[in-house]
Coordinates of C-alpha atoms and ligand atoms in Angstrom, one line a residue:
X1 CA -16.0 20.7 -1.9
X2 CA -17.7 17.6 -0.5
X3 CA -20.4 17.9 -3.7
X4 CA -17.1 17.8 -6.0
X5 CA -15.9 15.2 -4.3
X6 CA -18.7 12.9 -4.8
X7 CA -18.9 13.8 -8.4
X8 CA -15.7 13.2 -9.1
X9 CA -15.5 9.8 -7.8
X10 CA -18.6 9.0 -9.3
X11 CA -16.8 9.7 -12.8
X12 CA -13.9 7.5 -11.9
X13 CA -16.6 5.2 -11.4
X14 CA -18.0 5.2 -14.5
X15 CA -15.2 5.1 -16.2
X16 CA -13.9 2.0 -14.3
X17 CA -17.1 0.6 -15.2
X18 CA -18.4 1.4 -18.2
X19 CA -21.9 0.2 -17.3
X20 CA -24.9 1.9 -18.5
X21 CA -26.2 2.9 -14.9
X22 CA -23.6 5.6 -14.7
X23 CA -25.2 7.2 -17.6
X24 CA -22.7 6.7 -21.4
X25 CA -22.5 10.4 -22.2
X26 CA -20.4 10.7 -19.1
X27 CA -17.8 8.2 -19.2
X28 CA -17.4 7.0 -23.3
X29 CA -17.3 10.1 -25.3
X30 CA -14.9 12.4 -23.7
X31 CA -12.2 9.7 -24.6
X32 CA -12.7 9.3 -28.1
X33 CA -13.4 5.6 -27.8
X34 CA -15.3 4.4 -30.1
X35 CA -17.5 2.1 -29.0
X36 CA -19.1 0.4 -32.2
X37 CA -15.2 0.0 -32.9
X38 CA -15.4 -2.4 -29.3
X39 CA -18.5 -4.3 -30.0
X40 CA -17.4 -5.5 -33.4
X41 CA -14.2 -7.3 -31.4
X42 CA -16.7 -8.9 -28.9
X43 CA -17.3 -12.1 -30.5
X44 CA -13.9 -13.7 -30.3
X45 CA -13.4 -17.1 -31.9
X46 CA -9.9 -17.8 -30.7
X47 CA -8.7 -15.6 -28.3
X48 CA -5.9 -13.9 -28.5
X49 CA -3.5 -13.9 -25.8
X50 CA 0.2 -13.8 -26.5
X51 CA 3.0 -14.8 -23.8
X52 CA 6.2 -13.2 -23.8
X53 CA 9.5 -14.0 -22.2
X54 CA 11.6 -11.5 -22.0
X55 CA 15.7 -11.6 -22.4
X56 CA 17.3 -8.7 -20.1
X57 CA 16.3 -5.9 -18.4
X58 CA 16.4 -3.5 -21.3
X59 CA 14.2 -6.1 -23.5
X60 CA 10.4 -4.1 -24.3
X61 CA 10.0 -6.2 -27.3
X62 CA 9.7 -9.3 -25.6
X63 CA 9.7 -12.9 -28.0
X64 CA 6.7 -14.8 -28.2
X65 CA 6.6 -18.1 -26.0
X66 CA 3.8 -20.3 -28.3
X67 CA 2.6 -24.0 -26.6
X68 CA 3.0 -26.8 -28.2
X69 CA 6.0 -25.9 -30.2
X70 CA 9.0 -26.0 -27.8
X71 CA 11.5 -24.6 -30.0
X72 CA 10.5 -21.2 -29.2
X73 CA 11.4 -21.6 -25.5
X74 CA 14.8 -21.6 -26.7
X75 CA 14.7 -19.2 -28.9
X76 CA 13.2 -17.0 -26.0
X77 CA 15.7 -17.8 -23.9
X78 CA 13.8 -19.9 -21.6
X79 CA 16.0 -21.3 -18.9
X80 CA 13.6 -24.3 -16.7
X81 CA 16.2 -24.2 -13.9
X82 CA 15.2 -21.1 -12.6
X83 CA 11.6 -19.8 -11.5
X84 CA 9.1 -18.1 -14.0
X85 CA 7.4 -14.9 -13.1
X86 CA 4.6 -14.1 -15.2
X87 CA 2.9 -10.6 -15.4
X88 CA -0.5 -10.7 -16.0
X89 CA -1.7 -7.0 -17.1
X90 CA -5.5 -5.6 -16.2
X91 CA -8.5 -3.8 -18.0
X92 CA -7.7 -1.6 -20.7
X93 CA -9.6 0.8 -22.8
X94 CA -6.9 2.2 -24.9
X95 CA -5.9 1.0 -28.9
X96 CA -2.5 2.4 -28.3
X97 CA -1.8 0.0 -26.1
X98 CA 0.4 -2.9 -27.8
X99 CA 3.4 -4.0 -26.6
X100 CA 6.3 -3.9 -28.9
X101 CA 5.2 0.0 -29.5
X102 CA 6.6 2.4 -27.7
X103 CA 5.0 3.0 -24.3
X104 CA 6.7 6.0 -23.2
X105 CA 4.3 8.6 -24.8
X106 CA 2.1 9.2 -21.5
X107 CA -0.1 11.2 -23.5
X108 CA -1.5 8.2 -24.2
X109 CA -4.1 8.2 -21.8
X110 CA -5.5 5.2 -21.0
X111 CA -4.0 1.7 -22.1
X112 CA -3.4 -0.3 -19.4
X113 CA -0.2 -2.3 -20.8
X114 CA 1.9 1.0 -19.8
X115 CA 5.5 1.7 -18.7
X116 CA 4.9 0.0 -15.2
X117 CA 4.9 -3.4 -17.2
X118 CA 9.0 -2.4 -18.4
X119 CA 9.4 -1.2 -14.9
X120 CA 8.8 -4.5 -13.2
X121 CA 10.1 -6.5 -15.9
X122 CA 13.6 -4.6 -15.5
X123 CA 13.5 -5.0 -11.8
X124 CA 12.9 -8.8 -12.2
X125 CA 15.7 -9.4 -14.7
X126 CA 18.4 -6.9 -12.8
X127 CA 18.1 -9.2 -9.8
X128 CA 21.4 -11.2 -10.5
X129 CA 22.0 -12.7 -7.7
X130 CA 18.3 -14.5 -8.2
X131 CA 17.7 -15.1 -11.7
X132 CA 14.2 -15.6 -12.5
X133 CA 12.6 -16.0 -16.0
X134 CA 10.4 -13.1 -16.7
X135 CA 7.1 -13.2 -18.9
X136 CA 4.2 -11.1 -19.8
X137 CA 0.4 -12.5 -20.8
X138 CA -0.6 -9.9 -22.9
X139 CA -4.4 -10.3 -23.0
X140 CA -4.9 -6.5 -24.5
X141 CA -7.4 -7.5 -27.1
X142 CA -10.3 -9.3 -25.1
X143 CA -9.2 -6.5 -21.9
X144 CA -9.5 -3.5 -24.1
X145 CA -13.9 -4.1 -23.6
X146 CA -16.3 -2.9 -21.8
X147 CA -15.7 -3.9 -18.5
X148 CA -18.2 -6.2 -17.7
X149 CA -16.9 -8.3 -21.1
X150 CA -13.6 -8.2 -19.8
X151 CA -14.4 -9.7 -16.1
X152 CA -16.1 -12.3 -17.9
X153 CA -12.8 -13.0 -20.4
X154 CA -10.6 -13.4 -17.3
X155 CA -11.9 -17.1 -16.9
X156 CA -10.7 -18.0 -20.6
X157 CA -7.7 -15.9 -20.1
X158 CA -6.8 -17.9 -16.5
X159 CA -7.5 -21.2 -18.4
X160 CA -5.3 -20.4 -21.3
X161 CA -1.7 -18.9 -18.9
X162 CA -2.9 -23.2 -16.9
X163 CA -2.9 -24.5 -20.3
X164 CA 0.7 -22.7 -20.9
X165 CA 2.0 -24.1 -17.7
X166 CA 0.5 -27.7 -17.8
X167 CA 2.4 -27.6 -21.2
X168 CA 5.7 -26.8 -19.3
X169 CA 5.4 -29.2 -16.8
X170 CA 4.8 -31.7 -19.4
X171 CA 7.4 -30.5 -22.3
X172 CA 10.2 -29.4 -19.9
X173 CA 9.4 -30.9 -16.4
X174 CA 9.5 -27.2 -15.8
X175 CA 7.3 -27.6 -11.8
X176 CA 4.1 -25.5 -11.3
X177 CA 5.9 -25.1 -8.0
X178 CA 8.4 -22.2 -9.2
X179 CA 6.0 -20.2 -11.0
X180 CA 4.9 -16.8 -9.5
X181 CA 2.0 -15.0 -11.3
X182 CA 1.9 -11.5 -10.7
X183 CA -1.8 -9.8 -11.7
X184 CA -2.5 -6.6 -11.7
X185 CA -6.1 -5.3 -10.8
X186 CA -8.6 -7.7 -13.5
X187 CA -4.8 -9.4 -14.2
X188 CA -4.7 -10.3 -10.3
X189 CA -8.2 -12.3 -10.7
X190 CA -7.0 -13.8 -13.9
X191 CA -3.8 -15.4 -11.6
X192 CA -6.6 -16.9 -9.8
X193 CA -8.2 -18.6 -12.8
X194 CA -5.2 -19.7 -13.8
X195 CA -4.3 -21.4 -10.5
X196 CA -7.7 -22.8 -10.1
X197 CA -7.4 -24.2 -13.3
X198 CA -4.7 -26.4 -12.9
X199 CA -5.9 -29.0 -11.7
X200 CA -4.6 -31.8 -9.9
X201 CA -3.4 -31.4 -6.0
X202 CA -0.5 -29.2 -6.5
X203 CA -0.8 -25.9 -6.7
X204 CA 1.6 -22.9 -8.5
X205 CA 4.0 -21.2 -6.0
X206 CA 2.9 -17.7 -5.5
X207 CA 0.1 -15.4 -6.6
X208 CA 0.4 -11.9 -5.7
X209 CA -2.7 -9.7 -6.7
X210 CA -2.0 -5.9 -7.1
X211 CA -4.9 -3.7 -6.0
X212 CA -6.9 -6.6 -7.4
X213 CA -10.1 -5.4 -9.4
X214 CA -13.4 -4.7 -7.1
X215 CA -16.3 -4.6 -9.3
X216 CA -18.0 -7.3 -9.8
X217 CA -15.7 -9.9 -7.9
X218 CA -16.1 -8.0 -4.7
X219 CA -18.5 -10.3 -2.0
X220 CA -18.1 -13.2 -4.6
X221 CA -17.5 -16.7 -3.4
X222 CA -13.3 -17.8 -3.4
X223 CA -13.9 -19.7 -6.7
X224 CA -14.7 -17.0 -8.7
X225 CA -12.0 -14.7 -7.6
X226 CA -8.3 -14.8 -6.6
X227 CA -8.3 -16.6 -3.1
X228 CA -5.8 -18.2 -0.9
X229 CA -6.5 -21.7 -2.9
X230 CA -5.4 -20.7 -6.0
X231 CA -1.5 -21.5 -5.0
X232 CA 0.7 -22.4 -2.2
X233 CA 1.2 -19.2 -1.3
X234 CA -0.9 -15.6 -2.3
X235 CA -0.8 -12.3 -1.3
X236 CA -2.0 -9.0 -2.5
X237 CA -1.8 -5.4 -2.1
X238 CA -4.9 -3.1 -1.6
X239 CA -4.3 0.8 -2.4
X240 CA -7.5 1.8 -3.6
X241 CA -10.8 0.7 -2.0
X242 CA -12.1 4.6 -1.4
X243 CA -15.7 3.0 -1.9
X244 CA -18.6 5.0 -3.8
X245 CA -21.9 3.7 -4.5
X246 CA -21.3 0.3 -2.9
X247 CA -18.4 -0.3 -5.3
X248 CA -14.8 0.7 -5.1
X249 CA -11.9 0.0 -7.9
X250 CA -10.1 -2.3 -5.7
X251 CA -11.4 -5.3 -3.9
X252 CA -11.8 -4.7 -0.1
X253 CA -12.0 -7.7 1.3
X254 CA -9.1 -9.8 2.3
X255 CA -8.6 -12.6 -0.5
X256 CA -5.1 -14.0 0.2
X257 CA -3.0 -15.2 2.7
X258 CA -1.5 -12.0 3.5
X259 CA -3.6 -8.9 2.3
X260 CA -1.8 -5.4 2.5
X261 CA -3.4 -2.1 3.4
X262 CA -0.9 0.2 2.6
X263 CA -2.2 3.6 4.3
X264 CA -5.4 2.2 5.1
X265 CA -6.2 1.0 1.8
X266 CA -8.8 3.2 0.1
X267 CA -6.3 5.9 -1.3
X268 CA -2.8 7.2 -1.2
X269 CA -0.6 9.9 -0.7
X270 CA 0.1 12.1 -3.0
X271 CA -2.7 11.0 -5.3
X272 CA -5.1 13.9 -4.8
X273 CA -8.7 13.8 -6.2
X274 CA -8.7 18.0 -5.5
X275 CA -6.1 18.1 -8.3
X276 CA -8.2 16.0 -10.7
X277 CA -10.1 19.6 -11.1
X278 CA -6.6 21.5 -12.3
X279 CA -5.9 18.5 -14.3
X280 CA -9.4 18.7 -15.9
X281 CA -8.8 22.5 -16.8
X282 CA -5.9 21.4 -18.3
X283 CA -5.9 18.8 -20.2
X284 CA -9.9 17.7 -20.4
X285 CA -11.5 14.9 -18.8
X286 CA -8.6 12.3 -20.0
X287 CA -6.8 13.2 -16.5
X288 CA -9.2 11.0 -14.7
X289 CA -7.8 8.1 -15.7
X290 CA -4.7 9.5 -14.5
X291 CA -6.4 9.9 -11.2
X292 CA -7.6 6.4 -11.4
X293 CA -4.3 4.8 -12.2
X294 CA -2.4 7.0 -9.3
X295 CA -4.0 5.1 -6.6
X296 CA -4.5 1.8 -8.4
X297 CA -1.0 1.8 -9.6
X298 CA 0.3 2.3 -6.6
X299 CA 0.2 -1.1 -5.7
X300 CA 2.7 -2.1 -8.6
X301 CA 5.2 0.7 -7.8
X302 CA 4.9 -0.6 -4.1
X303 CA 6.0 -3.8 -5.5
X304 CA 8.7 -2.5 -7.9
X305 CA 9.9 -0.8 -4.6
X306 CA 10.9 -4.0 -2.9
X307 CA 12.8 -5.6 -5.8
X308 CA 14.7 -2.3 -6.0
X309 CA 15.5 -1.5 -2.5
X310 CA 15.7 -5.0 -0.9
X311 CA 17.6 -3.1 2.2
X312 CA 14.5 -0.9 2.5
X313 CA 11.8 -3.3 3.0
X314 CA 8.3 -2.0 4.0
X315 CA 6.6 -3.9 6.7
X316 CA 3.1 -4.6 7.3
X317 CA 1.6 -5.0 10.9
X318 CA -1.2 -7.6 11.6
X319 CA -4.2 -5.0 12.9
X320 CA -7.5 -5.4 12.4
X321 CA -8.7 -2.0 11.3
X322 CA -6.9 1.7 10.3
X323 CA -8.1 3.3 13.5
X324 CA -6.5 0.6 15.7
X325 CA -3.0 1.3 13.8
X326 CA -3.4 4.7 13.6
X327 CA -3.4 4.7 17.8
X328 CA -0.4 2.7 17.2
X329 CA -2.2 -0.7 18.7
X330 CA -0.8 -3.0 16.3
X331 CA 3.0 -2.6 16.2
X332 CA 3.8 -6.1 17.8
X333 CA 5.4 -8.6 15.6
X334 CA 5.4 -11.8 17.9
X335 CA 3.8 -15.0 16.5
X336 CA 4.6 -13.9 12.8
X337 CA 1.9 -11.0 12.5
X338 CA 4.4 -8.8 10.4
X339 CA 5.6 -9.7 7.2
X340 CA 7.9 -7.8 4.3
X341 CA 5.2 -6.0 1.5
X342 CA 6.7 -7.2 -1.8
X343 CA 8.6 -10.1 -3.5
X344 CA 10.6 -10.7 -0.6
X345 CA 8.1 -11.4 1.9
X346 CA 8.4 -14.6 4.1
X347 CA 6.3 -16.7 2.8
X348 CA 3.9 -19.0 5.6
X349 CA 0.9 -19.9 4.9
X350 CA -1.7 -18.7 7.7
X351 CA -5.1 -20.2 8.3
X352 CA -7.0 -17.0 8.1
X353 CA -5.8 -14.5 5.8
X354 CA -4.0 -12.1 7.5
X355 CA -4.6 -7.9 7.0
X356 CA -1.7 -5.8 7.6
X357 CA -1.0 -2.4 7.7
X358 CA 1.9 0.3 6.9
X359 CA 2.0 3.5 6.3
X360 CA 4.1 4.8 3.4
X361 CA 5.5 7.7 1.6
X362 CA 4.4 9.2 -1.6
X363 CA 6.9 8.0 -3.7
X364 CA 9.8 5.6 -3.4
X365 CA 11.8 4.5 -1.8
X366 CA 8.3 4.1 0.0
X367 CA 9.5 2.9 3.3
X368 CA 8.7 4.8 6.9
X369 CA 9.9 3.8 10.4
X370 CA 6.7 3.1 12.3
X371 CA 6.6 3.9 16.5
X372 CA 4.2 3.7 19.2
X373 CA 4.7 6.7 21.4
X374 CA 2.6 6.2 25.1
X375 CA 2.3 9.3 26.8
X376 CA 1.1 9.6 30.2
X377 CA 0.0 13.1 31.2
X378 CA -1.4 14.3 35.1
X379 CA -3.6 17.4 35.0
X380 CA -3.5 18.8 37.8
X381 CA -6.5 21.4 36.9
X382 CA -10.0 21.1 37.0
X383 CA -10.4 22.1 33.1
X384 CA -9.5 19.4 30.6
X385 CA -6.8 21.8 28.6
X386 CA -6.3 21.5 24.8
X387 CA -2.2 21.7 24.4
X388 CA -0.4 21.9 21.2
X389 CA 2.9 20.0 21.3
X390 CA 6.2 18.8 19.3
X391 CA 8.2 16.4 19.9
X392 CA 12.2 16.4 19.2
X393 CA 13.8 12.9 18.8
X394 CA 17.5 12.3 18.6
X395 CA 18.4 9.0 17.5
X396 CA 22.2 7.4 17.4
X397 CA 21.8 8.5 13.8
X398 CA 19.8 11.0 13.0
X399 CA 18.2 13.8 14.7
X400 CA 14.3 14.8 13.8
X401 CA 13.0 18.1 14.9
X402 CA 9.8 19.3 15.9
X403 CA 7.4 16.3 14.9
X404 CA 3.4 18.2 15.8
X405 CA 1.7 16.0 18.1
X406 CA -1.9 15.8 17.9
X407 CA -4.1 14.4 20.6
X408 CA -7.3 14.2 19.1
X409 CA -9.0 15.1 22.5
X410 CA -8.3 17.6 26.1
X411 CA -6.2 16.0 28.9
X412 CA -8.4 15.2 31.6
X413 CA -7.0 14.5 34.9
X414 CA -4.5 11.5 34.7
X415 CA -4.5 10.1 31.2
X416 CA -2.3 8.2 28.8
X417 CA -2.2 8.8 25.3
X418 CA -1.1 6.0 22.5
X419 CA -0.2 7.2 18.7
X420 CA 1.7 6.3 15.9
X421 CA 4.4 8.3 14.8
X422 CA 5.9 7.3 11.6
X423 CA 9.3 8.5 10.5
X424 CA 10.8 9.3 6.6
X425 CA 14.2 8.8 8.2
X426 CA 16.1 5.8 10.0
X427 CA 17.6 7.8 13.4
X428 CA 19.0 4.8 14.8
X429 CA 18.3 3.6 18.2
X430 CA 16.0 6.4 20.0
X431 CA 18.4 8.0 22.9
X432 CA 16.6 11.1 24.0
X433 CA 13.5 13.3 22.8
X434 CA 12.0 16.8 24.2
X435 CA 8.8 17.7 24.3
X436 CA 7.9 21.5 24.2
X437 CA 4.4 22.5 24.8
X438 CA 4.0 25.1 21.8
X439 CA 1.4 27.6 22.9
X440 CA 1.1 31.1 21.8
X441 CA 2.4 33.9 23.9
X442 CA -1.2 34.3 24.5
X443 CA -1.7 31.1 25.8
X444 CA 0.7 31.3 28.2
X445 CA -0.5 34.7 29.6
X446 CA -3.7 33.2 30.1
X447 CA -1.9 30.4 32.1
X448 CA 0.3 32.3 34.2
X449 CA -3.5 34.4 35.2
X450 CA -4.8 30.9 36.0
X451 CA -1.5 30.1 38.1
X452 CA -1.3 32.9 40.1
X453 CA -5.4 33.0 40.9
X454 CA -4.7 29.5 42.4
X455 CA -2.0 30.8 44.3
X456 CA -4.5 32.6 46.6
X457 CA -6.3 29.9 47.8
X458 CA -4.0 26.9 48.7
X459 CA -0.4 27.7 49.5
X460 CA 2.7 26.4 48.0
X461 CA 1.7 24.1 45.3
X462 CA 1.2 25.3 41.7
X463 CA -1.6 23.4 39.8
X464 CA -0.3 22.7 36.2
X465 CA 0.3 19.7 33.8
X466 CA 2.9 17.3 34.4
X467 CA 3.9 14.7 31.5
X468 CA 5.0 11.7 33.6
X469 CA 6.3 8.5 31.4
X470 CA 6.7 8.0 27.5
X471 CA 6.7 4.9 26.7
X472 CA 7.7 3.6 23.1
X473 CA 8.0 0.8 20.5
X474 CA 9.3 0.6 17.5
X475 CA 8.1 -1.4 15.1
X476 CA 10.8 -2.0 12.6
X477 CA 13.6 -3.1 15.3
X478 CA 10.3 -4.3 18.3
X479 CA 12.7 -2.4 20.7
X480 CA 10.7 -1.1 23.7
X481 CA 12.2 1.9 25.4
X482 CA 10.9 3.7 28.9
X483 CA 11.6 7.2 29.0
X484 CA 11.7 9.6 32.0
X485 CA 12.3 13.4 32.7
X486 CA 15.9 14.6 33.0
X487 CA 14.9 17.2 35.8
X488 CA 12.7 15.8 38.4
X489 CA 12.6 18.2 40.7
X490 CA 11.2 20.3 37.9
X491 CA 8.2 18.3 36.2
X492 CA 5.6 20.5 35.7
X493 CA 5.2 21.9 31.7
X494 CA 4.4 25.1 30.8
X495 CA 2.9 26.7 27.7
X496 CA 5.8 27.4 24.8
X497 CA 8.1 25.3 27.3
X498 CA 10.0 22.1 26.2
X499 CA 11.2 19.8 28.5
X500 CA 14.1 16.6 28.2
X501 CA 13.3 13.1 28.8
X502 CA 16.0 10.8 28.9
X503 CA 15.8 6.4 29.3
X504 CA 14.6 5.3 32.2
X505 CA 14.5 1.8 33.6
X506 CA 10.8 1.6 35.0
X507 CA 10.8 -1.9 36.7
X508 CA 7.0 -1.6 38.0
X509 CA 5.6 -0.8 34.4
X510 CA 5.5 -2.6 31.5
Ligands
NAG1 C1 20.5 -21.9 -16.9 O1 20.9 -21.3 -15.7 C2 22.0 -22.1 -15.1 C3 22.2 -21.5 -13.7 O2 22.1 -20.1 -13.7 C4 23.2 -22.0 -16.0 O3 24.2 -22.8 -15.4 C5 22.8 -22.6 -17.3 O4 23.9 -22.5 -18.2 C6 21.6 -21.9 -17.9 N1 21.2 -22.7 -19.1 C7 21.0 -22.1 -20.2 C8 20.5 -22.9 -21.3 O5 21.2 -20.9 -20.4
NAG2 C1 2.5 11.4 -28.3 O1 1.4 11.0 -28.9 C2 0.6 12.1 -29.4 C3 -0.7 11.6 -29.9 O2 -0.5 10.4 -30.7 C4 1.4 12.8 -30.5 O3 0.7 13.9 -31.0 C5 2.7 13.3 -29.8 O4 3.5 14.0 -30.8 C6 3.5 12.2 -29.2 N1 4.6 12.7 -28.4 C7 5.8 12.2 -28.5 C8 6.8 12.8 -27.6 O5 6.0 11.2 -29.1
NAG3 C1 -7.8 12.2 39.3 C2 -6.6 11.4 39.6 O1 -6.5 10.2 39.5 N1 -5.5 12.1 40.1 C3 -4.3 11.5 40.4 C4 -3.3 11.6 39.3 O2 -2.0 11.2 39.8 C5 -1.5 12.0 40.8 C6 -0.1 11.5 41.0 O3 0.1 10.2 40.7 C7 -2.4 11.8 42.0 O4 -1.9 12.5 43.1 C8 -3.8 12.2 41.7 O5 -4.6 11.9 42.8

């Protein structure tokens, strides 16, 4: 398993890549592309980029926006007192891919200008209450290279979308201020070229870099890749750094002001590479871009996700690695270390960039309620014991049964456990939970054997393992709760036993 693993990630690789170190018969053939067909396009005298403004939300045609001749903005629809978003697509490898044709034919495997470009456009425009001009830089003919020729065309392609907008500023007073460049993966370092390019003091309004494009940029210095300079304000979302071979599709480092880590960053749910090998079976090696793109992509339906459900916002937590957030460490929100992942997040400029993490569900709406749970356990025993529990918690809203609580290591003693605990569901403001020790009748044979040996030797009191004080804090609403067994006269737990704990007021803790 681990041997497939490796492999397959090395094709994905490849593939990303294109480079001759991965070996060509690999990554080129099994696709059909034809490569002499590339290298006769390299030499590009003028290069052709297109921008397209686009009228409503049901608009795939687009209408070509061309400098220097300023009747077009109004044919196009152009309206300078609202902002500009401009979508700025990534590397492609596919002919098929050209807007204007229809893109919903998914057995087209691998051109980048695909239906997530229609997706986010039709967000943007159905936003009424914030109109926004929407565009698209369709670069598809000096993308659609190796890659290596296509990192080196985002420069030309950055100074071409400056050259657009320094033409705004000057035809229609239109302000570099109220334009937002939105670059997926190569796109997102091409948004950086273009911002860089402008020159002057001023700087665009926003950048935001999906999953911006690894190889080749990553470890580079901020003027040669998207960075925090390129506008006023820049963030980007990371969802697949999984790294292999020193390289991973997605840029690791943090290279704006906010940088999301949605699940860690290096992959997602629900994007298996395991099923790459079903896919493969079934439909040849052209599922691996699929496996690619389910990860990668991620960041852009993350980012459709906000503009379509604005009252289910994602947040990100300021934490400075997974394993911190996974302990639940970095749920505090004081001194702006959250923010909202997506087009509505608050935008202030930090000093450092800041990383933040979320965990999210496989598809949308993506959002989960994030909560620290502390649990402080006494073992009364001299054995460090290995429970298995659940955990039942009953909100004002909704009740959630049986959530499995893993510890990771035996209960020693007195200890006190922190973990995250992330919920599909809003239940409202937490008013009770149980907690039911869920041992096999075995298990608990074995214990009552252990209880009654002990008997023997000292009198009344029964060794066993008492669960003293929960402590939690959730992370959407920063509410801090205490919680406290109902019975105390009866504290000690018991395999396959559950027991209630209801708010407490501890004045001495916390
Ligand atoms: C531009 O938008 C404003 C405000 O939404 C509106 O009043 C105006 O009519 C629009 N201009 C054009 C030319 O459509
Ligand atoms: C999709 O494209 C393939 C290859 O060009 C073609 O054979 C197929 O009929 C198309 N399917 C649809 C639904 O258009
Ligand atoms: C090993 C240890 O610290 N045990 C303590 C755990 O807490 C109980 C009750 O607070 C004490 O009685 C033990 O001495």
């Amino acid at each position: 398993m681990g041997n497939h693993l490796q492999i397959s990630v090395s094709l994905v690789l490849c593939i990303f890549i294109q480079s001759s170190a991965c070996g060509q018969g690999v990554g080129t053939e099994p696709f059909g592309r034809n490569l002499g067909a590339t290298e006769e396009r390299k030499p590009l005298q003028k290069p052709e980029i297109r921008f397209l403004l686009f009228k409503d939300e049901s608009d795939r045609l687009g209408c070509q926006l061309r400098p220097q001749h300023p009747e077009t903005l109004q044919e196009c629809g152009f309206n300078s007192s609202h902002p500009l978003v401009m979508i700025i697509h990534g590397w492609s490898g596919s002919e098929s891919a050209t807007v204007g044709k229809d893109s919903d034919n998914d057995s087209q495997v691998d051109g980048l200008l695909e239906t997530w470009i229609w997706k986010i456009v039709g967000a943007l425009k159905s936003r009424q209450s914030q109109p926004v001009n929407v565009g698209l830089v369709d670069w598809i003919s000096l993308a659609y290279q190796h890659y290596a020729i296509a990192v080196r065309n985002t420069r030309v392609v950055g100074q071409e979308v400056a050259a657009l907008l320094l033409w705004l500023e000057e035809s229609m007073k239109f302000s570099r201020s109220k334009v937002h460049l939105i670059g997926y993966s190569l796109g997102a370092h091409v948004s950086g070229f273009a911002g860089s390019s402008m020159g002057g003091k001023r700087k665009i309004g926003r950048i935001t870099g999906l999953d911006p494009a690894g190889p080749m940029f990553e470890g580079t210095s901020p003027n040669e890749r998207l960075s925090p300079d390129d506008a006023n304000f820049v963030d980007a979302i990371h969802t697949f750094t999984r790294e292999h071979m020193g390289l991973s599709v997605g840029i690791k480092q943090p290279i704006a002001h906010y940088d999301f880590y949605p699940n860690g960053g290096s992959f997602q749910p629900g994007c298996h590479f395991l099923e790459l090998y079903k896919h493969i079976a079934e439909h040849g090696l052209n599922a691996i871009t699929q496996t690619i793109k389910c990860a990668h992509e991620r960041s852009v339906h993350l980012f459709i996700d906000s503009l379509q459900h604005s009252n289910l916002q994602n947040t990100g937590f300021q934490c400075s690695n997974m394993d911190s957030f996974s302990q639940g460490l970095c749920l505090n929100c004081k001194k702006g270390r959250c923010n909202s992942l997506g087009y509505d997040i608050r935008r202030d400029r930090p000093r450092k960039s800041k990383t933040l993490f979320l965990i999210t569900r496989a598809q949308s709406p993506f959002k989960v309620y994030h909560y620290q749970f502390k649990i402080q356990f006494i073992n009364q025993m001299e054995k460090p014991i290995e429970p298995t529990f659940t955990m039942t918690l009953l909100g004002t809203k909704e009740e959630i049964k049986k959530i499995p609580i893993t510890l990771g290591e035996g209960i020693t003693s007195n200890k006190t456990y922190s973990l995250l605990i992330t919920l599909d569901k809003d239940i409202g403001e937490l008013i009770m939970l149980k907690f039911k020790w869920e041992n096999s009748a075995v298990w608990a044979n074995v214990w009552n054997t252990v209880q009654t040996i002990m008997l023997w030797d000292t009198e009344p009191h029964y060794a066993g393992l008492i669960l003293k004080t929960i402590w939690v804090k959730a992370g959407e609403t920063q509410q801090r709760m205490t919680f406290c067994p109902d019975n105390v006269d009866d504290l000690q737990l018991h395999p396959t036993q559950e027991k209630v704990f209801v708010k407490c007021d501890l004045k001495s803790k916390d």
